[in-house]
mmCIF file of C-alpha atoms in Angstrom:
data_model
loop_
_atom_site.group_PDB
_atom_site.id
_atom_site.type_symbol
_atom_site.label_atom_id
_atom_site.label_comp_id
_atom_site.label_asym_id
_atom_site.label_seq_id
_atom_site.Cartn_x
_atom_site.Cartn_y
_atom_site.Cartn_z
ATOM 1 C CA UNK A 19 32.360 -4.369 0.544
ATOM 2 C CA UNK A 20 29.671 -2.524 2.933
ATOM 3 C CA UNK A 21 26.002 -1.573 1.820
ATOM 4 C CA UNK A 22 22.515 0.017 3.614
ATOM 5 C CA UNK A 23 19.627 0.920 2.114
ATOM 6 C CA UNK A 24 19.324 4.737 3.319
ATOM 7 C CA UNK A 25 15.669 5.506 3.620
ATOM 8 C CA UNK A 26 14.162 9.082 2.752
ATOM 9 C CA UNK A 27 10.367 9.732 4.847
ATOM 10 C CA UNK A 28 8.881 12.645 2.927
ATOM 11 C CA UNK A 29 5.295 14.044 3.902
ATOM 12 C CA UNK A 30 6.306 12.406 8.040
ATOM 13 C CA UNK A 31 8.909 15.253 8.147
ATOM 14 C CA UNK A 32 5.469 17.652 7.897
ATOM 15 C CA UNK A 33 4.542 16.399 10.624
ATOM 16 C CA UNK A 34 6.203 18.741 13.336
ATOM 17 C CA UNK A 35 6.281 16.916 17.044
ATOM 18 C CA UNK A 36 3.876 14.181 16.249
ATOM 19 C CA UNK A 37 7.074 12.972 13.864
ATOM 20 C CA UNK A 38 9.020 10.346 16.065
ATOM 21 C CA UNK A 39 5.216 7.987 16.640
ATOM 22 C CA UNK A 40 5.556 8.361 12.627
ATOM 23 C CA UNK A 41 8.697 7.329 12.104
ATOM 24 C CA UNK A 42 7.924 4.998 15.248
ATOM 25 C CA UNK A 43 5.636 3.186 13.107
ATOM 26 C CA UNK A 44 7.363 3.698 9.780
ATOM 27 C CA UNK A 45 10.325 1.361 11.708
ATOM 28 C CA UNK A 46 8.436 -0.908 12.780
ATOM 29 C CA UNK A 47 6.760 -1.836 9.513
ATOM 30 C CA UNK A 48 9.757 -1.902 7.841
ATOM 31 C CA UNK A 49 11.003 -4.358 10.635
ATOM 32 C CA UNK A 50 8.575 -6.968 10.048
ATOM 33 C CA UNK A 51 8.303 -6.361 6.856
ATOM 34 C CA UNK A 52 12.178 -7.324 6.212
ATOM 35 C CA UNK A 53 12.364 -9.775 8.975
ATOM 36 C CA UNK A 54 12.182 -12.721 6.213
ATOM 37 C CA UNK A 55 15.492 -11.823 3.952
ATOM 38 C CA UNK A 56 17.259 -11.778 8.135
ATOM 39 C CA UNK A 57 18.591 -9.735 10.992
ATOM 40 C CA UNK A 58 18.832 -5.962 10.029
ATOM 41 C CA UNK A 59 20.271 -2.567 12.359
ATOM 42 C CA UNK A 60 17.726 -0.023 11.745
ATOM 43 C CA UNK A 61 18.697 4.004 12.841
ATOM 44 C CA UNK A 62 17.426 6.856 12.099
ATOM 45 C CA UNK A 63 18.921 10.166 11.914
ATOM 46 C CA UNK A 64 17.676 13.379 11.189
ATOM 47 C CA UNK A 65 14.873 12.261 7.979
ATOM 48 C CA UNK A 66 16.744 9.502 7.536
ATOM 49 C CA UNK A 67 15.908 6.112 7.915
ATOM 50 C CA UNK A 68 19.207 3.399 7.828
ATOM 51 C CA UNK A 69 18.493 -0.410 7.029
ATOM 52 C CA UNK A 70 21.918 -2.146 7.696
ATOM 53 C CA UNK A 71 21.953 -6.216 7.370
ATOM 54 C CA UNK A 72 23.231 -7.588 10.402
ATOM 55 C CA UNK A 73 24.098 -11.709 8.738
ATOM 56 C CA UNK A 74 25.917 -11.947 5.106
ATOM 57 C CA UNK A 75 24.522 -12.512 2.381
ATOM 58 C CA UNK A 76 21.419 -11.149 2.647
ATOM 59 C CA UNK A 77 19.666 -10.073 -0.528
ATOM 60 C CA UNK A 78 20.104 -7.468 -1.239
ATOM 61 C CA UNK A 79 17.721 -6.286 -4.798
ATOM 62 C CA UNK A 80 14.793 -8.555 -2.603
ATOM 63 C CA UNK A 81 15.082 -6.121 0.191
ATOM 64 C CA UNK A 82 15.164 -3.409 -2.080
ATOM 65 C CA UNK A 83 11.781 -4.589 -4.059
ATOM 66 C CA UNK A 84 10.269 -5.085 -0.170
ATOM 67 C CA UNK A 85 10.863 -1.398 1.069
ATOM 68 C CA UNK A 86 9.753 0.012 -2.748
ATOM 69 C CA UNK A 87 6.307 -1.273 -1.022
ATOM 70 C CA UNK A 88 6.663 0.094 2.533
ATOM 71 C CA UNK A 89 3.812 2.964 2.378
ATOM 72 C CA UNK A 90 5.804 6.545 4.446
ATOM 73 C CA UNK A 91 8.593 6.447 2.493
ATOM 74 C CA UNK A 92 9.026 8.801 -0.588
ATOM 75 C CA UNK A 93 12.913 7.256 -1.958
ATOM 76 C CA UNK A 94 15.403 4.998 -0.920
ATOM 77 C CA UNK A 95 18.909 5.002 -2.054
ATOM 78 C CA UNK A 96 21.196 1.608 -2.243
ATOM 79 C CA UNK A 97 24.564 3.256 -0.506
ATOM 80 C CA UNK A 98 27.551 2.203 0.154
ATOM 81 C CA UNK A 99 29.234 2.214 3.701
ATOM 82 C CA UNK A 100 32.898 2.383 4.450
ATOM 83 C CA UNK A 101 35.372 4.813 6.677
ATOM 84 C CA UNK A 102 35.441 8.591 7.256
ATOM 85 C CA UNK A 103 38.956 8.656 5.438
ATOM 86 C CA UNK A 104 38.829 10.612 1.942
ATOM 87 C CA UNK A 105 40.987 8.741 0.220
ATOM 88 C CA UNK A 106 39.260 5.654 1.082
ATOM 89 C CA UNK A 107 35.739 7.012 0.100
ATOM 90 C CA UNK A 108 37.287 7.732 -3.459
ATOM 91 C CA UNK A 109 38.867 4.244 -4.123
ATOM 92 C CA UNK A 110 35.621 2.850 -2.531
ATOM 93 C CA UNK A 111 33.465 4.495 -4.634
ATOM 94 C CA UNK A 112 35.209 4.204 -7.964
ATOM 95 C CA UNK A 113 34.007 0.838 -7.326
ATOM 96 C CA UNK A 114 30.888 0.479 -5.695
ATOM 97 C CA UNK A 115 29.264 3.012 -8.808
ATOM 98 C CA UNK A 116 30.668 0.437 -11.665
ATOM 99 C CA UNK A 117 27.288 -0.738 -12.276
ATOM 100 C CA UNK A 118 25.550 2.990 -13.047
ATOM 101 C CA UNK A 119 29.108 5.478 -13.970
ATOM 102 C CA UNK A 120 29.308 3.619 -17.081
ATOM 103 C CA UNK A 121 25.698 4.025 -18.513
ATOM 104 C CA UNK A 122 25.203 7.890 -17.859
ATOM 105 C CA UNK A 123 26.814 11.016 -20.077
ATOM 106 C CA UNK A 124 26.426 14.014 -16.952
ATOM 107 C CA UNK A 125 26.910 13.147 -12.968
ATOM 108 C CA UNK A 126 27.941 16.005 -10.068
ATOM 109 C CA UNK A 127 28.707 15.216 -7.098
ATOM 110 C CA UNK A 128 26.377 16.098 -4.017
ATOM 111 C CA UNK A 129 27.957 16.342 0.129
ATOM 112 C CA UNK A 130 26.674 15.882 3.123
ATOM 113 C CA UNK A 131 28.906 16.662 6.297
ATOM 114 C CA UNK A 132 26.822 16.470 9.674
ATOM 115 C CA UNK A 133 29.826 15.680 10.827
ATOM 116 C CA UNK A 134 31.433 19.288 11.115
ATOM 117 C CA UNK A 135 35.009 17.461 12.200
ATOM 118 C CA UNK A 136 35.879 16.018 9.052
ATOM 119 C CA UNK A 137 38.544 17.175 7.834
ATOM 120 C CA UNK A 138 37.634 18.439 5.174
ATOM 121 C CA UNK A 139 34.241 21.252 3.770
ATOM 122 C CA UNK A 140 31.385 19.836 1.758
ATOM 123 C CA UNK A 141 32.802 21.640 -1.753
ATOM 124 C CA UNK A 142 36.072 20.188 -1.138
ATOM 125 C CA UNK A 143 34.566 16.624 -0.457
ATOM 126 C CA UNK A 144 32.853 17.543 -3.658
ATOM 127 C CA UNK A 145 35.628 17.994 -5.518
ATOM 128 C CA UNK A 146 37.416 15.179 -4.853
ATOM 129 C CA UNK A 147 35.180 13.020 -5.069
ATOM 130 C CA UNK A 148 34.034 14.222 -8.718
ATOM 131 C CA UNK A 149 37.893 14.178 -9.293
ATOM 132 C CA UNK A 150 38.652 10.846 -8.077
ATOM 133 C CA UNK A 151 35.128 9.576 -10.666
ATOM 134 C CA UNK A 152 36.642 11.535 -13.617
ATOM 135 C CA UNK A 153 40.161 9.549 -13.798
ATOM 136 C CA UNK A 154 38.356 6.174 -13.414
ATOM 137 C CA UNK A 155 35.656 7.541 -16.033
ATOM 138 C CA UNK A 156 36.325 9.770 -18.057
ATOM 139 C CA UNK A 157 33.884 9.730 -20.845
ATOM 140 C CA UNK A 158 32.682 11.507 -18.032
ATOM 141 C CA UNK A 159 31.208 15.534 -17.754
ATOM 142 C CA UNK A 160 30.346 17.078 -14.974
ATOM 143 C CA UNK A 161 26.718 19.051 -15.107
ATOM 144 C CA UNK A 162 25.603 20.938 -11.828
ATOM 145 C CA UNK A 163 22.297 21.612 -13.528
ATOM 146 C CA UNK A 164 20.834 19.041 -14.743
ATOM 147 C CA UNK A 165 22.886 15.219 -14.609
ATOM 148 C CA UNK A 166 22.380 12.494 -15.429
ATOM 149 C CA UNK A 167 23.485 11.229 -12.048
ATOM 150 C CA UNK A 168 23.900 13.279 -8.472
ATOM 151 C CA UNK A 169 26.793 11.133 -6.650
ATOM 152 C CA UNK A 170 25.389 12.053 -2.901
ATOM 153 C CA UNK A 171 28.800 11.626 -0.453
ATOM 154 C CA UNK A 172 26.747 11.997 3.264
ATOM 155 C CA UNK A 173 29.296 12.394 6.048
ATOM 156 C CA UNK A 174 27.914 10.899 10.129
ATOM 157 C CA UNK A 175 28.675 10.168 13.071
ATOM 158 C CA UNK A 176 29.848 6.834 12.470
ATOM 159 C CA UNK A 177 30.512 6.120 8.691
ATOM 160 C CA UNK A 178 31.030 7.665 5.375
ATOM 161 C CA UNK A 179 28.183 6.863 2.431
ATOM 162 C CA UNK A 180 28.210 7.411 -1.216
ATOM 163 C CA UNK A 181 25.105 6.920 -3.501
ATOM 164 C CA UNK A 182 23.805 7.051 -6.790
ATOM 165 C CA UNK A 183 20.903 6.702 -8.347
ATOM 166 C CA UNK A 184 17.525 7.029 -5.343
ATOM 167 C CA UNK A 185 14.613 5.109 -6.109
ATOM 168 C CA UNK A 186 10.786 6.525 -5.735
ATOM 169 C CA UNK A 187 8.956 4.602 -2.559
ATOM 170 C CA UNK A 188 5.758 3.992 -2.889
ATOM 171 C CA UNK A 189 4.985 7.231 -0.947
ATOM 172 C CA UNK A 190 2.157 8.266 1.722
ATOM 173 C CA UNK A 191 2.081 7.427 5.342
ATOM 174 C CA UNK A 192 2.768 4.606 7.723
ATOM 175 C CA UNK A 193 0.133 1.623 7.423
ATOM 176 C CA UNK A 194 -1.519 2.346 11.402
ATOM 177 C CA UNK A 195 -0.871 5.755 11.844
ATOM 178 C CA UNK A 196 -4.025 6.700 10.340
ATOM 179 C CA UNK A 197 -6.362 3.234 12.205
ATOM 180 C CA UNK A 198 -7.805 0.625 11.293
ATOM 181 C CA UNK A 199 -10.848 -0.067 9.019
ATOM 182 C CA UNK A 200 -12.437 -2.441 6.776
ATOM 183 C CA UNK A 201 -12.954 -2.847 3.516
ATOM 184 C CA UNK A 202 -15.608 -4.252 1.136
ATOM 185 C CA UNK A 203 -13.640 -6.311 -1.775
ATOM 186 C CA UNK A 204 -15.541 -8.110 -4.208
ATOM 187 C CA UNK A 205 -13.484 -9.444 -7.526
ATOM 188 C CA UNK A 206 -13.629 -6.692 -9.223
ATOM 189 C CA UNK A 207 -10.921 -4.576 -10.447
ATOM 190 C CA UNK A 208 -12.661 -1.329 -8.055
ATOM 191 C CA UNK A 209 -11.905 -2.488 -4.673
ATOM 192 C CA UNK A 210 -8.395 -4.078 -4.474
ATOM 193 C CA UNK A 211 -7.825 -0.532 -5.551
ATOM 194 C CA UNK A 212 -9.536 1.221 -2.709
ATOM 195 C CA UNK A 213 -8.068 -0.573 -0.385
ATOM 196 C CA UNK A 214 -4.155 0.114 -1.638
ATOM 197 C CA UNK A 215 -5.154 3.946 -1.667
ATOM 198 C CA UNK A 216 -6.357 3.895 1.856
ATOM 199 C CA UNK A 217 -3.914 2.250 3.205
ATOM 200 C CA UNK A 218 -1.136 4.454 1.053
ATOM 201 C CA UNK A 219 -2.926 6.799 3.674
ATOM 202 C CA UNK A 220 -2.247 5.304 7.375
ATOM 203 C CA UNK A 221 -4.898 2.721 7.193
ATOM 204 C CA UNK A 222 -4.708 -1.139 8.691
ATOM 205 C CA UNK A 223 -7.042 -2.679 6.379
ATOM 206 C CA UNK A 224 -9.229 -5.839 6.802
ATOM 207 C CA UNK A 225 -11.473 -7.009 4.509
ATOM 208 C CA UNK A 226 -14.890 -8.608 3.943
ATOM 209 C CA UNK A 227 -16.024 -10.399 1.382
ATOM 210 C CA UNK A 228 -19.212 -11.913 0.803
ATOM 211 C CA UNK A 229 -19.106 -15.249 -0.756
ATOM 212 C CA UNK A 230 -22.844 -17.021 -2.585
ATOM 213 C CA UNK A 231 -22.653 -21.034 -2.758
ATOM 214 C CA UNK A 232 -23.483 -22.894 -5.225
ATOM 215 C CA UNK A 233 -23.630 -19.388 -6.646
ATOM 216 C CA UNK A 234 -20.422 -18.485 -6.652
ATOM 217 C CA UNK A 235 -17.546 -21.340 -6.871
ATOM 218 C CA UNK A 236 -14.342 -21.936 -4.758
ATOM 219 C CA UNK A 237 -12.391 -20.259 -8.067
ATOM 220 C CA UNK A 238 -14.115 -16.980 -7.248
ATOM 221 C CA UNK A 239 -12.787 -17.249 -3.632
ATOM 222 C CA UNK A 240 -9.812 -18.157 -3.882
ATOM 223 C CA UNK A 241 -9.303 -14.634 -6.594
ATOM 224 C CA UNK A 242 -9.969 -12.374 -4.393
ATOM 225 C CA UNK A 243 -8.017 -13.917 -1.683
ATOM 226 C CA UNK A 244 -4.976 -13.464 -4.288
ATOM 227 C CA UNK A 245 -6.390 -9.541 -4.867
ATOM 228 C CA UNK A 246 -5.643 -9.652 -0.848
ATOM 229 C CA UNK A 247 -2.792 -10.947 -1.022
ATOM 230 C CA UNK A 248 -1.552 -8.939 -3.271
ATOM 231 C CA UNK A 249 -2.495 -5.422 -2.152
ATOM 232 C CA UNK A 250 -0.744 -6.766 1.058
ATOM 233 C CA UNK A 251 2.477 -6.526 -1.027
ATOM 234 C CA UNK A 252 1.729 -2.981 0.377
ATOM 235 C CA UNK A 253 -0.284 -2.619 3.240
ATOM 236 C CA UNK A 254 0.727 -5.578 5.025
ATOM 237 C CA UNK A 255 -0.690 -8.082 6.237
ATOM 238 C CA UNK A 256 -4.627 -8.839 5.586
ATOM 239 C CA UNK A 257 -7.318 -10.265 8.102
ATOM 240 C CA UNK A 258 -9.847 -12.355 5.765
ATOM 241 C CA UNK A 259 -13.537 -11.778 7.123
ATOM 242 C CA UNK A 260 -15.471 -14.016 4.683
ATOM 243 C CA UNK A 261 -19.390 -14.288 4.864
ATOM 244 C CA UNK A 262 -21.430 -16.826 3.941
ATOM 245 C CA UNK A 263 -24.143 -14.596 1.698
ATOM 246 C CA UNK A 264 -26.340 -17.176 -0.423
ATOM 247 C CA UNK A 265 -29.921 -16.925 2.306
ATOM 248 C CA UNK A 266 -29.722 -14.082 2.915
ATOM 249 C CA UNK A 267 -29.852 -13.204 -1.779
ATOM 250 C CA UNK A 268 -32.360 -15.678 -1.395
ATOM 251 C CA UNK A 269 -34.320 -13.862 0.497
ATOM 252 C CA UNK A 270 -33.749 -10.731 -0.783
ATOM 253 C CA UNK A 271 -35.245 -12.313 -4.571
ATOM 254 C CA UNK A 272 -38.679 -14.166 -2.523
ATOM 255 C CA UNK A 273 -38.932 -11.102 -0.217
ATOM 256 C CA UNK A 274 -38.205 -7.961 -1.623
ATOM 257 C CA UNK A 275 -38.996 -5.650 -5.223
ATOM 258 C CA UNK A 276 -36.349 -7.257 -8.550
ATOM 259 C CA UNK A 277 -35.311 -3.328 -9.095
ATOM 260 C CA UNK A 278 -34.192 -3.133 -5.726
ATOM 261 C CA UNK A 279 -31.775 -6.041 -5.181
ATOM 262 C CA UNK A 280 -28.991 -4.783 -5.614
ATOM 263 C CA UNK A 281 -29.936 -1.995 -2.811
ATOM 264 C CA UNK A 282 -31.264 -3.694 -0.080
ATOM 265 C CA UNK A 283 -28.024 -6.141 -0.379
ATOM 266 C CA UNK A 284 -25.069 -3.010 -0.506
ATOM 267 C CA UNK A 285 -27.348 -2.240 2.796
ATOM 268 C CA UNK A 286 -27.520 -5.528 4.563
ATOM 269 C CA UNK A 287 -23.482 -5.625 3.119
ATOM 270 C CA UNK A 288 -23.023 -2.635 4.716
ATOM 271 C CA UNK A 289 -25.264 -3.675 7.911
ATOM 272 C CA UNK A 290 -22.672 -7.177 8.808
ATOM 273 C CA UNK A 291 -19.722 -5.390 7.568
ATOM 274 C CA UNK A 292 -20.295 -2.495 10.428
ATOM 275 C CA UNK A 293 -21.224 -4.842 12.964
ATOM 276 C CA UNK A 294 -18.000 -7.096 11.985
ATOM 277 C CA UNK A 295 -16.441 -3.972 12.148
ATOM 278 C CA UNK A 296 -16.977 -3.219 15.118
ATOM 279 C CA UNK A 297 -16.067 -6.279 16.900
ATOM 280 C CA UNK A 298 -12.606 -5.772 15.822
ATOM 281 C CA UNK A 299 -12.939 -1.799 16.476
ATOM 282 C CA UNK A 300 -12.563 -0.562 13.126
ATOM 283 C CA UNK A 301 -13.381 2.934 12.584
ATOM 284 C CA UNK A 302 -14.497 3.130 9.583
ATOM 285 C CA UNK A 303 -15.523 0.841 6.245
ATOM 286 C CA UNK A 304 -14.307 1.317 2.022
ATOM 287 C CA UNK A 305 -15.684 0.756 -1.177
ATOM 288 C CA UNK A 306 -14.115 0.661 -4.466
ATOM 289 C CA UNK A 307 -17.610 2.955 -5.876
ATOM 290 C CA UNK A 308 -17.313 5.385 -8.615
ATOM 291 C CA UNK A 309 -19.892 8.166 -9.347
ATOM 292 C CA UNK A 310 -22.489 6.704 -11.738
ATOM 293 C CA UNK A 311 -20.234 3.696 -12.917
ATOM 294 C CA UNK A 312 -23.391 1.426 -12.326
ATOM 295 C CA UNK A 313 -26.589 1.833 -10.654
ATOM 296 C CA UNK A 314 -25.896 1.187 -7.527
ATOM 297 C CA UNK A 315 -23.594 4.276 -7.440
ATOM 298 C CA UNK A 316 -25.472 6.906 -8.205
ATOM 299 C CA UNK A 317 -25.730 9.815 -5.800
ATOM 300 C CA UNK A 318 -29.143 8.580 -5.038
ATOM 301 C CA UNK A 319 -27.985 4.551 -4.629
ATOM 302 C CA UNK A 320 -25.545 5.807 -2.761
ATOM 303 C CA UNK A 321 -26.873 7.987 -0.482
ATOM 304 C CA UNK A 322 -30.120 5.004 0.100
ATOM 305 C CA UNK A 323 -26.979 2.947 1.101
ATOM 306 C CA UNK A 324 -25.038 5.013 3.318
ATOM 307 C CA UNK A 325 -28.840 5.477 5.862
ATOM 308 C CA UNK A 326 -27.211 2.444 7.077
ATOM 309 C CA UNK A 327 -24.347 3.448 8.243
ATOM 310 C CA UNK A 328 -23.293 4.985 11.649
ATOM 311 C CA UNK A 329 -19.600 5.133 10.529
ATOM 312 C CA UNK A 330 -17.421 6.501 8.189
ATOM 313 C CA UNK A 331 -17.645 5.174 4.786
ATOM 314 C CA UNK A 332 -14.717 5.955 2.705
ATOM 315 C CA UNK A 333 -14.892 5.707 -1.615
ATOM 316 C CA UNK A 334 -11.041 6.928 -2.712
ATOM 317 C CA UNK A 335 -12.673 6.273 -6.225
ATOM 318 C CA UNK A 336 -15.643 8.281 -6.412
ATOM 319 C CA UNK A 337 -14.249 11.115 -8.662
ATOM 320 C CA UNK A 338 -11.899 8.766 -10.399
ATOM 321 C CA UNK A 339 -13.211 7.663 -14.270
ATOM 322 C CA UNK A 340 -12.220 3.617 -15.315
ATOM 323 C CA UNK A 341 -9.408 3.993 -16.973
ATOM 324 C CA UNK A 342 -8.002 5.753 -13.775
ATOM 325 C CA UNK A 343 -8.741 2.992 -12.188
ATOM 326 C CA UNK A 344 -7.321 0.515 -14.003
ATOM 327 C CA UNK A 345 -3.876 2.409 -14.769
ATOM 328 C CA UNK A 346 -3.845 2.099 -10.531
ATOM 329 C CA UNK A 347 -4.664 -1.341 -10.910
ATOM 330 C CA UNK A 348 -2.108 -2.355 -13.664
ATOM 331 C CA UNK A 349 0.109 -0.205 -11.273
ATOM 332 C CA UNK A 350 -0.366 -2.451 -8.122
ATOM 333 C CA UNK A 351 -0.272 -5.792 -10.013
ATOM 334 C CA UNK A 352 -4.112 -6.958 -9.274
ATOM 335 C CA UNK A 353 -5.493 -5.703 -13.181
ATOM 336 C CA UNK A 354 -4.447 -9.505 -14.081
ATOM 337 C CA UNK A 355 -6.206 -11.574 -11.354
ATOM 338 C CA UNK A 356 -9.489 -9.231 -11.545
ATOM 339 C CA UNK A 357 -10.424 -9.901 -15.021
ATOM 340 C CA UNK A 358 -10.180 -14.083 -13.625
ATOM 341 C CA UNK A 359 -14.255 -14.795 -14.599
ATOM 342 C CA UNK A 360 -14.861 -15.594 -11.882
ATOM 343 C CA UNK A 361 -18.141 -13.791 -10.650
ATOM 344 C CA UNK A 362 -19.079 -12.824 -7.133
ATOM 345 C CA UNK A 363 -21.946 -12.513 -4.747
ATOM 346 C CA UNK A 364 -22.601 -8.788 -6.528
ATOM 347 C CA UNK A 365 -23.115 -10.475 -9.862
ATOM 348 C CA UNK A 366 -25.287 -13.811 -9.360
ATOM 349 C CA UNK A 367 -28.803 -11.702 -8.209
ATOM 350 C CA UNK A 368 -28.295 -8.348 -10.172
ATOM 351 C CA UNK A 369 -32.201 -7.578 -11.223
ATOM 352 C CA UNK A 370 -32.954 -5.917 -15.038
ATOM 353 C CA UNK A 371 -34.028 -2.407 -14.164
ATOM 354 C CA UNK A 372 -32.564 -1.760 -11.655
ATOM 355 C CA UNK A 373 -33.617 1.967 -9.660
ATOM 356 C CA UNK A 374 -31.090 4.852 -10.262
ATOM 357 C CA UNK A 375 -32.850 7.122 -8.519
ATOM 358 C CA UNK A 376 -34.554 5.144 -5.639
ATOM 359 C CA UNK A 377 -36.580 6.723 -2.332
ATOM 360 C CA UNK A 378 -35.171 5.851 1.036
ATOM 361 C CA UNK A 379 -38.513 5.254 2.619
ATOM 362 C CA UNK A 380 -39.437 3.284 0.205
ATOM 363 C CA UNK A 381 -36.481 1.001 0.351
ATOM 364 C CA UNK A 382 -36.454 0.649 3.997
ATOM 365 C CA UNK A 383 -40.607 -0.015 3.231
ATOM 366 C CA UNK A 384 -39.370 -2.758 1.450
ATOM 367 C CA UNK A 385 -36.655 -3.908 3.646
ATOM 368 C CA UNK A 386 -38.576 -3.933 6.737
ATOM 369 C CA UNK A 387 -41.611 -6.107 5.245
ATOM 370 C CA UNK A 388 -38.877 -8.892 5.557
ATOM 371 C CA UNK A 389 -36.671 -9.899 8.962
ATOM 372 C CA UNK A 390 -34.083 -10.142 7.374
ATOM 373 C CA UNK A 391 -32.346 -10.025 11.363
ATOM 374 C CA UNK A 392 -32.418 -14.039 12.006
ATOM 375 C CA UNK A 393 -30.877 -14.410 8.545
ATOM 376 C CA UNK A 394 -27.950 -11.352 9.621
ATOM 377 C CA UNK A 395 -26.635 -13.133 13.150
ATOM 378 C CA UNK A 396 -27.030 -16.860 11.305
ATOM 379 C CA UNK A 397 -24.214 -15.243 8.278
ATOM 380 C CA UNK A 398 -22.662 -14.012 11.182
ATOM 381 C CA UNK A 399 -21.819 -16.704 12.932
ATOM 382 C CA UNK A 400 -20.914 -18.165 9.839
ATOM 383 C CA UNK A 401 -17.976 -15.977 9.188
ATOM 384 C CA UNK A 402 -14.918 -17.610 8.868
ATOM 385 C CA UNK A 403 -11.231 -15.708 9.282
ATOM 386 C CA UNK A 404 -7.676 -16.051 7.628
ATOM 387 C CA UNK A 405 -4.729 -13.981 8.077
ATOM 388 C CA UNK A 406 -3.506 -13.442 4.287
ATOM 389 C CA UNK A 407 0.144 -12.050 3.232
ATOM 390 C CA UNK A 408 2.345 -11.854 0.281
#
């Protein structure tokens, strides 16, 4: 029995004259994510993308799992591909739906007939297929208003397609359709969620992490890389930039007021992240900050941090509370890794009494009292790159 996957594109359908461009990007992303399963044929028709295997014995369960994490897809369904012959459709549909119909009490049939040469109208097709299913599964009842299962039959140019329940997709926009950005990623709960949320809006991600050995361990770095790999199940592969940050943090500790440690550290991180982003023609920075969550995330502290930025800084979590962020982290699978007890560089040099209402001029004077530029250059020269993927 021949099978395919039908994909609905959702938000892309609203893009008007630019829709074709977004569809091309989505098809490219689907092809890339499925290539490990074997060769597939991908075609577009109206608001539907059809994925059919070119090889036998491809793992449809694993393919469906991969498709469920591709941004730009609103819903998808595994579907029977059969001849445009009513008797064949009824016979094969009865067999194909045996994993769904025995477990519901009510159903209805919807028919879509884009091939107007097919000798049965949509109402006739619904009646014929519905009758065959009732005969094969006598416990069923028809409920056209609130069915437990909707069986859809589509008559297209070359074949007929029959499927049951649709599976919700990841939603959002295809990755890379909105540009490219750098996410500042730590080993905590927030920044992987921020990365996920901006990838969902179509950004291709790079990730930058600041490592401070010997204050942070190799296990801490492995933790962050694992978080990026989990996010990459949704975003696609992520270019990972690891910055040696020890020398800069030690200089901050030795030359700057303690209450400004975190603010100056964050400003220098933003500066390095911007310079690295410019090298790779990235267009924005992403952080996991939530307003008021910690001292460095007050309005005044965020303003001091943003004063060094000359590109957009996206903070998708800014209005969320911790429980909302944790809920998303559990949903995408990063939470259990995020809570592993390996410290990142942000927690190593935390001041005892951080400034919550900083004055920008005072912070700039404290930062400029020491020449950080040579340290910034050495840190950038020491950046290592790794391509991370699921």
